[in-house]
PDB file of C-alpha atoms in Angstrom:
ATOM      1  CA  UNK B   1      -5.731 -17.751  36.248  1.00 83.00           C
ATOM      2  CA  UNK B   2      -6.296 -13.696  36.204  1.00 82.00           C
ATOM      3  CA  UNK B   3      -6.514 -12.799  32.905  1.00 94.00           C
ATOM      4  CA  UNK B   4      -7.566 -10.076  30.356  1.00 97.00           C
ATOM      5  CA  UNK B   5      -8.912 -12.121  27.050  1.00 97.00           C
ATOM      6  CA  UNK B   6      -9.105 -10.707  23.869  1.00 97.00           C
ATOM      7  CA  UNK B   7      -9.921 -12.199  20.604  1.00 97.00           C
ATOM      8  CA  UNK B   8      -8.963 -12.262  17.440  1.00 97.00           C
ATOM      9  CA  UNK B   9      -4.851 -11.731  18.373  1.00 97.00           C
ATOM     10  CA  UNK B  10      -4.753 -11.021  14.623  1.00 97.00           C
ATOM     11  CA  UNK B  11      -7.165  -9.916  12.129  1.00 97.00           C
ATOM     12  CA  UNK B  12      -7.282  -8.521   8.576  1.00 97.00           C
ATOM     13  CA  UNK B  13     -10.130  -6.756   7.096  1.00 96.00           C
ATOM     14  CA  UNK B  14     -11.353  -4.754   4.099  1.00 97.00           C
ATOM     15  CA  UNK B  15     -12.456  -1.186   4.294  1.00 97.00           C
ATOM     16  CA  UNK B  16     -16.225  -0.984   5.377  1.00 97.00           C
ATOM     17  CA  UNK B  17     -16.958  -4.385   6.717  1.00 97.00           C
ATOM     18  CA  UNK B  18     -18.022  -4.816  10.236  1.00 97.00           C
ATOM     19  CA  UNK B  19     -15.918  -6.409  12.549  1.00 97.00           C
ATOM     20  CA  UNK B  20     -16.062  -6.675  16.701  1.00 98.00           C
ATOM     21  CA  UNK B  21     -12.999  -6.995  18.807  1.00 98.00           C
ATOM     22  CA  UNK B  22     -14.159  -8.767  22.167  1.00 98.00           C
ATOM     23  CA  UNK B  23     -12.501  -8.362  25.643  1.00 98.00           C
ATOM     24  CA  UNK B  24     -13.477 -10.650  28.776  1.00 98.00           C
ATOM     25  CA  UNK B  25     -12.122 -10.536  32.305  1.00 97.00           C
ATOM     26  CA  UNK B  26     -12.582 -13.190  34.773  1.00 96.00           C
ATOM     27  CA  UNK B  27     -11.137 -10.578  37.849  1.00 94.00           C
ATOM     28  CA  UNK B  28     -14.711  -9.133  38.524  1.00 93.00           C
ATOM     29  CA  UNK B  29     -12.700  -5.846  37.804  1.00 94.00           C
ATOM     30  CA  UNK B  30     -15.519  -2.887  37.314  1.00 92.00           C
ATOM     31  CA  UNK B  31     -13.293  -0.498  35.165  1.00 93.00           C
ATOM     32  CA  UNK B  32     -12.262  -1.891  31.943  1.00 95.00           C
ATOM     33  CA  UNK B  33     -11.100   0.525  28.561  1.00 96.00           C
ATOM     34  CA  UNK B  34      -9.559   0.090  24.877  1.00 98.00           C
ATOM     35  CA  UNK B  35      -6.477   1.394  23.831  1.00 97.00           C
ATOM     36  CA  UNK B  36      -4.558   1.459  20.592  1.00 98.00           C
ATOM     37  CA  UNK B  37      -0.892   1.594  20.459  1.00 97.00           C
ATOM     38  CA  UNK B  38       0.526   2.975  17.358  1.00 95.00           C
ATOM     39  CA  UNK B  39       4.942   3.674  16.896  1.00 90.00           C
ATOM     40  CA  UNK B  40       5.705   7.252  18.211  1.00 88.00           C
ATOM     41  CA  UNK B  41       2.575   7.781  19.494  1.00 91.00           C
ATOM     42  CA  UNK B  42       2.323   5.147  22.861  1.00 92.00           C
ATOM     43  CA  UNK B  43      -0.834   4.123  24.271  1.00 95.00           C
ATOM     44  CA  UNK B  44      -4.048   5.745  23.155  1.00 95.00           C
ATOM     45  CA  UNK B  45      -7.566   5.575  24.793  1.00 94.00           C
ATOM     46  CA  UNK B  46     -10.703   4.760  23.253  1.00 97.00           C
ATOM     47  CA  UNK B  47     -13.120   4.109  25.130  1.00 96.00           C
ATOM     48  CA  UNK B  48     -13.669   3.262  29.130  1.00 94.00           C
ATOM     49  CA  UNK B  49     -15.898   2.139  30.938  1.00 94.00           C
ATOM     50  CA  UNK B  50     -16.411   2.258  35.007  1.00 91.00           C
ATOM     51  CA  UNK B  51     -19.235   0.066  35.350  1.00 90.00           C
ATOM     52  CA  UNK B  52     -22.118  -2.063  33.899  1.00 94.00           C
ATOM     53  CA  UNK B  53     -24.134   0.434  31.150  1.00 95.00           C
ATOM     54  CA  UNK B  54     -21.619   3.477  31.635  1.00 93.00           C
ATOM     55  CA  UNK B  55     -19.021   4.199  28.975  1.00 96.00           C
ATOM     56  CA  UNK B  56     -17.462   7.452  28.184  1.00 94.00           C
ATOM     57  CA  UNK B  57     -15.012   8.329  25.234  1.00 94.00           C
ATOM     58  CA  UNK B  58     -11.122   8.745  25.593  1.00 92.00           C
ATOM     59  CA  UNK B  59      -8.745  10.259  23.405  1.00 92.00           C
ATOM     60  CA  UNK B  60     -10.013   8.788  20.021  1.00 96.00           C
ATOM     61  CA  UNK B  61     -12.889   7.864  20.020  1.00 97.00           C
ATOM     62  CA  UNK B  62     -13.673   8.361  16.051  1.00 97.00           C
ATOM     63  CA  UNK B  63     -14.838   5.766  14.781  1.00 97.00           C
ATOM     64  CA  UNK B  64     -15.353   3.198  17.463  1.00 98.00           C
ATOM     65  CA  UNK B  65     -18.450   1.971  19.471  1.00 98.00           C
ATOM     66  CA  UNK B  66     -18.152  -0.089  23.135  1.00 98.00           C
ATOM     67  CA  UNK B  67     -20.670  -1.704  24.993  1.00 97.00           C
ATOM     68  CA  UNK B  68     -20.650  -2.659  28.634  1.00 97.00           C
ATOM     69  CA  UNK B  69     -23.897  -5.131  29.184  1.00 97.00           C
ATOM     70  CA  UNK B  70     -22.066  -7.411  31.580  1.00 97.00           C
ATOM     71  CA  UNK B  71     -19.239  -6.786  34.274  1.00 96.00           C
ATOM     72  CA  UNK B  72     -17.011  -9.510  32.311  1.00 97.00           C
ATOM     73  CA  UNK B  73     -17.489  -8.252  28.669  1.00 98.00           C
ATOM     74  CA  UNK B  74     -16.358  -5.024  26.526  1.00 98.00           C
ATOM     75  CA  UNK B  75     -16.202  -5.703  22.613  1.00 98.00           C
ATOM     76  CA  UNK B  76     -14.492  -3.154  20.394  1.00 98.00           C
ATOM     77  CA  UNK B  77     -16.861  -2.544  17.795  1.00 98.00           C
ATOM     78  CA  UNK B  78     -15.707  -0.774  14.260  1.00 98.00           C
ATOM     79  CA  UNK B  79     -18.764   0.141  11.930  1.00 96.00           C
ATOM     80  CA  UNK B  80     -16.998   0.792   8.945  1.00 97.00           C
ATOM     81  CA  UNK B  81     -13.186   0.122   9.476  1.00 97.00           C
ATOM     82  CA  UNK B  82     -11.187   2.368   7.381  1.00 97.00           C
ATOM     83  CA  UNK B  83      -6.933   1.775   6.841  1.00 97.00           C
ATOM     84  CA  UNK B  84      -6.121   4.444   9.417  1.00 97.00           C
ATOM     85  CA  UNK B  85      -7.867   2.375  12.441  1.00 98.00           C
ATOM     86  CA  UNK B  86      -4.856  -0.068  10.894  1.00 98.00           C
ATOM     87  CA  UNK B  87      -3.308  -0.831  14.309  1.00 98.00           C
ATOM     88  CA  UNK B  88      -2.795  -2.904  17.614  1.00 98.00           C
ATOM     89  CA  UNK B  89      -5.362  -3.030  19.979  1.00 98.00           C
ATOM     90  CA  UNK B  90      -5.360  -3.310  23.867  1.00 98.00           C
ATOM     91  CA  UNK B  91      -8.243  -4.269  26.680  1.00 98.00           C
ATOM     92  CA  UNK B  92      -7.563  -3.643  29.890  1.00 96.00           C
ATOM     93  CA  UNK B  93      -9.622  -3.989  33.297  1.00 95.00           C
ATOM     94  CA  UNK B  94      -8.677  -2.680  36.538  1.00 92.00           C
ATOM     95  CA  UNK B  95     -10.681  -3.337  40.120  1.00 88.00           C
ATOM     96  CA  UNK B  96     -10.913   0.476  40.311  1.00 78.00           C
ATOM     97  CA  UNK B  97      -9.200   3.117  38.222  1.00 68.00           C
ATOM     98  CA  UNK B  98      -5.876   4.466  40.408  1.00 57.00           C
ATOM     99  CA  UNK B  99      -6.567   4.010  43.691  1.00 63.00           C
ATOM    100  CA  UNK B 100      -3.197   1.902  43.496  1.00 63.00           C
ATOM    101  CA  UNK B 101      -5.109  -0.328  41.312  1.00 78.00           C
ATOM    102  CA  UNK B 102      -3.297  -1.074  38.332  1.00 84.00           C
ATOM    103  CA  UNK B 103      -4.242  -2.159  34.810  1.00 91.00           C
ATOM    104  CA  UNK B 104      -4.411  -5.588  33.639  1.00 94.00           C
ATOM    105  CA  UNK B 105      -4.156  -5.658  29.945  1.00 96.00           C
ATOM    106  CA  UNK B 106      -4.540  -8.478  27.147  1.00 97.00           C
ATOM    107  CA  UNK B 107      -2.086  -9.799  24.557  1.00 95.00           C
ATOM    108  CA  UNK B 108      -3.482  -7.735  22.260  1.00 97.00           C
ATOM    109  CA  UNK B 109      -5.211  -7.739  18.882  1.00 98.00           C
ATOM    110  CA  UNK B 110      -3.293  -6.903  15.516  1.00 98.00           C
ATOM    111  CA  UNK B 111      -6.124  -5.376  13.250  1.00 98.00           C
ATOM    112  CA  UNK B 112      -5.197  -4.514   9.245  1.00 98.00           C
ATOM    113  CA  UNK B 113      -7.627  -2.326   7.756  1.00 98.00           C
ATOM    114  CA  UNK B 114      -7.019  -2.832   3.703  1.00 97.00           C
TER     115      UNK B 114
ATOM    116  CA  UNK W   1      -6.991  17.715  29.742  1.00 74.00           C
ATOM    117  CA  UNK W   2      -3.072  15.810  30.823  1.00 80.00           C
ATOM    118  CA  UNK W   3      -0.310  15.741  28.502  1.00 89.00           C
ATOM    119  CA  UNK W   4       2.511  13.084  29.233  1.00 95.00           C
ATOM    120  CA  UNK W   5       5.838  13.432  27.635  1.00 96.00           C
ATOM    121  CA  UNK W   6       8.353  10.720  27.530  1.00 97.00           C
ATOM    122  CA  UNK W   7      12.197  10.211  27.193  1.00 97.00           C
ATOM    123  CA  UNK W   8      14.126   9.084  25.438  1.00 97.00           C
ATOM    124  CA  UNK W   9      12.354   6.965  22.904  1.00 96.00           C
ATOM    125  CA  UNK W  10      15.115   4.627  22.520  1.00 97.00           C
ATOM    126  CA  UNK W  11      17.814   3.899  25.631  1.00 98.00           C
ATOM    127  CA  UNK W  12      20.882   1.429  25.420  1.00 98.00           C
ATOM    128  CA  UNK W  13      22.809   0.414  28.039  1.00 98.00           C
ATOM    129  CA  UNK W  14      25.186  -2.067  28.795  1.00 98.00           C
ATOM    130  CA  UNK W  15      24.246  -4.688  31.213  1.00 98.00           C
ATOM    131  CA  UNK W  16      25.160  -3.976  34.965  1.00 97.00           C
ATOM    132  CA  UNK W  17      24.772  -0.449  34.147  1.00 97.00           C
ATOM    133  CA  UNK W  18      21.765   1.840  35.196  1.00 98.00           C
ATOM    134  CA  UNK W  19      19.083   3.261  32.781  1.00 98.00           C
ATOM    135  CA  UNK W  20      16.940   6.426  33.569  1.00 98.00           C
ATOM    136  CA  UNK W  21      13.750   7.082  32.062  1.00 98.00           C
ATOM    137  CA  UNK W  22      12.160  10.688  32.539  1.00 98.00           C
ATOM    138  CA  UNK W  23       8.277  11.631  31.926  1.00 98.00           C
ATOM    139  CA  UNK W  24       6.861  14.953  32.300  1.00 97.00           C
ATOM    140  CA  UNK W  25       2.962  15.748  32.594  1.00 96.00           C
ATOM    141  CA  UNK W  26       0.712  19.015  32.425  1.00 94.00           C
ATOM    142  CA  UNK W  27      -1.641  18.600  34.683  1.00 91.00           C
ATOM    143  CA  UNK W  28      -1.572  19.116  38.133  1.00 90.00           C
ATOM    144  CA  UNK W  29      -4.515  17.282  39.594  1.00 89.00           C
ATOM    145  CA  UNK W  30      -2.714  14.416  38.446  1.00 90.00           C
ATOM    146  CA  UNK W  31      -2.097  12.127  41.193  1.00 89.00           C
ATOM    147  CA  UNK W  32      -1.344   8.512  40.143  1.00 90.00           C
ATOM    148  CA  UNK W  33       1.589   7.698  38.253  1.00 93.00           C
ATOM    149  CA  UNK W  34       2.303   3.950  37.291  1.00 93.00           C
ATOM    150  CA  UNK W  35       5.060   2.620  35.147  1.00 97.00           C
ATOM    151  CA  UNK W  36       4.435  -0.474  32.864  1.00 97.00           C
ATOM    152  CA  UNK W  37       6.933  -2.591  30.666  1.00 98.00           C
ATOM    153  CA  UNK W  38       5.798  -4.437  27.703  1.00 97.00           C
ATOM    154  CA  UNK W  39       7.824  -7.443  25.847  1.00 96.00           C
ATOM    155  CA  UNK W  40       7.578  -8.450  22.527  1.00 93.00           C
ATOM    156  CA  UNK W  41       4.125  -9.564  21.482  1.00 91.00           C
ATOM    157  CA  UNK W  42       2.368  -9.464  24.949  1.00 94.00           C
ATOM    158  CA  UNK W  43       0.566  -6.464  26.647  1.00 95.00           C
ATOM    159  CA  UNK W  44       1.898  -4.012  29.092  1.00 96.00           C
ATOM    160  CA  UNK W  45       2.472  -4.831  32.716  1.00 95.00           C
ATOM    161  CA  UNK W  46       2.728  -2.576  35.533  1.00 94.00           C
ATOM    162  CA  UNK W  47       6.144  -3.021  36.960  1.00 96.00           C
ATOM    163  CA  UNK W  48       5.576  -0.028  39.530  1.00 95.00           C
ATOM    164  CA  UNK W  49       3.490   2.566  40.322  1.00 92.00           C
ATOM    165  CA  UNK W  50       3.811   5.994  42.630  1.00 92.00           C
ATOM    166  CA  UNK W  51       1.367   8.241  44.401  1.00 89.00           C
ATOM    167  CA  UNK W  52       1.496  12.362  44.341  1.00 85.00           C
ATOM    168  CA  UNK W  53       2.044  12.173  48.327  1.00 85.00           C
ATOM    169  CA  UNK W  54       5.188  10.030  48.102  1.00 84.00           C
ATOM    170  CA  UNK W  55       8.370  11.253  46.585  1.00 91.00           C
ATOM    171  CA  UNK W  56      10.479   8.274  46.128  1.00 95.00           C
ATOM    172  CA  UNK W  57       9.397   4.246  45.860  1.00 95.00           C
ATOM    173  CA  UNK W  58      11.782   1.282  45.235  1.00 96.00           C
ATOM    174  CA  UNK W  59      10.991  -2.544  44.710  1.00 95.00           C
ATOM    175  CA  UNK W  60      14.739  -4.138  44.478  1.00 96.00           C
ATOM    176  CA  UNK W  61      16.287  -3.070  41.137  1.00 97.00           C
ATOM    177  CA  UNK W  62      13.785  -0.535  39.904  1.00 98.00           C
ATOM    178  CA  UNK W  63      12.673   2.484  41.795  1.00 98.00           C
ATOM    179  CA  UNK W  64      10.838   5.550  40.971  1.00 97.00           C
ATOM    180  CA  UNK W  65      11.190   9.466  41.659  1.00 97.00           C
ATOM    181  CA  UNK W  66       8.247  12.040  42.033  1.00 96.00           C
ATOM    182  CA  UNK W  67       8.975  15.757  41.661  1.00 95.00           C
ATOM    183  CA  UNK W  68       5.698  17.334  42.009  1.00 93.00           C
ATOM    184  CA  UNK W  69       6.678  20.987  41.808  1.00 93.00           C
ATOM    185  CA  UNK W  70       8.581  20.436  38.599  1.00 94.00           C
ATOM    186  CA  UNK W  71       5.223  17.774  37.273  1.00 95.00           C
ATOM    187  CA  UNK W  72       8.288  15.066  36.349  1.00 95.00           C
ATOM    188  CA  UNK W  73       8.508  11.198  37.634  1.00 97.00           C
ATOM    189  CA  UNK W  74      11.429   9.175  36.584  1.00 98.00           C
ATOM    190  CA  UNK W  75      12.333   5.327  36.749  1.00 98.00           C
ATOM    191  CA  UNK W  76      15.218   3.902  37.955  1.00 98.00           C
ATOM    192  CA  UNK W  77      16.583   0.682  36.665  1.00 98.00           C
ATOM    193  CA  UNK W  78      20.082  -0.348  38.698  1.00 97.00           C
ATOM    194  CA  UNK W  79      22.674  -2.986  37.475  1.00 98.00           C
ATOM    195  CA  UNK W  80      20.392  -3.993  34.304  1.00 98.00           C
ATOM    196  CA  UNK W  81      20.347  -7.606  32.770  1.00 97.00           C
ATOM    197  CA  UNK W  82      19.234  -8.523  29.306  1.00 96.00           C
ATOM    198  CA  UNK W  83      15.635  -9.712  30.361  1.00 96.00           C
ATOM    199  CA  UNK W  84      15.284  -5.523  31.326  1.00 98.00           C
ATOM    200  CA  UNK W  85      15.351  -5.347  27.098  1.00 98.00           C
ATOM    201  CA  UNK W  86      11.842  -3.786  26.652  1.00 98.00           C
ATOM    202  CA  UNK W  87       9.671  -0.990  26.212  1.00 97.00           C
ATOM    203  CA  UNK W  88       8.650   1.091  28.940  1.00 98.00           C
ATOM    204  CA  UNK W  89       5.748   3.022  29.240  1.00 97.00           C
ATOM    205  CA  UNK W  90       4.938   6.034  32.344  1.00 97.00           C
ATOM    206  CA  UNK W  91       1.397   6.856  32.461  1.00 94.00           C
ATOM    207  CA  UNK W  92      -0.660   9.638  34.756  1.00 92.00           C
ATOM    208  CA  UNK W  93      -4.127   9.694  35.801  1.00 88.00           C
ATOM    209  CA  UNK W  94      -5.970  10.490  38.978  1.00 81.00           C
ATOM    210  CA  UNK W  95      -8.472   9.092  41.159  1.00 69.00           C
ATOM    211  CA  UNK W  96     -12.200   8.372  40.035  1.00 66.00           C
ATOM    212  CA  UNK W  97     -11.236  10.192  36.514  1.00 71.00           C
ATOM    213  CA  UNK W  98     -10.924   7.058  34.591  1.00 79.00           C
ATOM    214  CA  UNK W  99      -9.101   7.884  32.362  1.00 85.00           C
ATOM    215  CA  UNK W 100      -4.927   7.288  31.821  1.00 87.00           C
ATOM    216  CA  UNK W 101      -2.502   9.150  29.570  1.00 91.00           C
ATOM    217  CA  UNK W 102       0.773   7.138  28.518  1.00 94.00           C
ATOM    218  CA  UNK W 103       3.553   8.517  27.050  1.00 96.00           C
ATOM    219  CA  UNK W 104       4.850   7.428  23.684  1.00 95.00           C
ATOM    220  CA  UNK W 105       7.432   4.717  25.110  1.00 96.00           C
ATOM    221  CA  UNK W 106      10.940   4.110  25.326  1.00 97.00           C
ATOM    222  CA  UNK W 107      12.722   0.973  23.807  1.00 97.00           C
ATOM    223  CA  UNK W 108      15.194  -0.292  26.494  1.00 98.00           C
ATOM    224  CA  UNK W 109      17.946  -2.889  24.887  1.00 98.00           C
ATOM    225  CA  UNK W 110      20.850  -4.316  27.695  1.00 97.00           C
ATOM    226  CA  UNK W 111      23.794  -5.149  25.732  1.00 95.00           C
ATOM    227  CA  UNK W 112      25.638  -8.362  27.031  1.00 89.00           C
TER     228      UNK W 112
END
């Protein structure tokens, strides 16, 4: 089955500790990006990527680090979580950005920064 | 860089009745504009999507409107049914850019 793949769907961490969020496709899809969805605010981007090695910052992009060493993979990295990355997370991987080819995103990942 | 606004934030309709959703965006390169509906605890999924160089697309009940000179697209939901109950999200972006602005959502509930 096509599917975006992230884990943890839930996580709960302390300020300052470490923690990756990882993202696999199985679509072969070369664009794949992070969003965070917050109430009010809708769908914000992190990060993207549009191949293997090339990444380049969205909208918010403070505090975050990606990594794109395989076509499958695209972990969420957070050096030093802090309680306003407190939020819920979304991978998504496309074949090609527009081009009428449309996002495929995960379940998600709840994340609670304390 | 694009701006997308969205609304209303919260819609209620009663079922077999239409809902309209309206999203405006800044930027004028802009030239893809897909629509994506999200239910409770799973990810977004694109429901349908338009083009700049098409004004109007339909796919049975939903259908969405392009008004280029005004920078506004719209969706279309006709005689709605409970499992419409969602939250809808437009989006803009444009070829090769990479990246996609959303709006902030609108909370669709049918009423029985």
């Amino acid at each position: 089955e096509a599917q975006v793949t992230q884990n943890p769907r839930y996580l709960i961490t302390v300020t300052g500790k470490k923690l990756t969020v990882t993202c696999s496709q199985n679509m072969n899809h070369e664009y794949m990006s992070w969003y965070r969805q917050d109430p009010g605010l809708g769908l914000r981007q992190i990060y993207y990527s549009m191949n293997v090695e090339v990444t380049d910052k969205g909208d918010v992009p403070e505090g975050y680090k990606v990594s794109r060493k395989e076509k499958r993979n695209f972990p969420l990295i957070l050096e030093s979580p802090s309680p306003n990355q407190t939020s819920l997370y979304f991978c998504a991987s496309s074949l090609y950005p527009a081009l009428n080819s449309p996002l495929h995103f995960g379940n998600g990942t709840r994340l609670t920064v304390t | 860089g694009e701006n997308v606004e969205q609304h209303p934030s919260t819609l209620s309709v009663q079922e077999g009745d239409s809902a309209v959703i309206k999203c405006t965006y800044s930027d004028s390169a802009s030239n893809y504009f897909p629509w994506y509906k999200q239910e409770l605890g799973k990810g977004p999924q694109l429901i349908i999507d338009i083009r700049s160089n098409v004004g109007e697309k339909k796919d049975q009940r939903i259908a969405v409107t392009l008004n280029k000179t005004a920078k506004h697209f719209s969706l279309h939901i006709t005689e709605t049914q409970p499992e419409d109950s969602a939250v809808y999200f437009c989006a803009a972006s444009r070829d090769s850019w990479g990246k996609f602005q959303f709006g902030a959502g609108t909370q669709v509930v049918v009423t029985p």
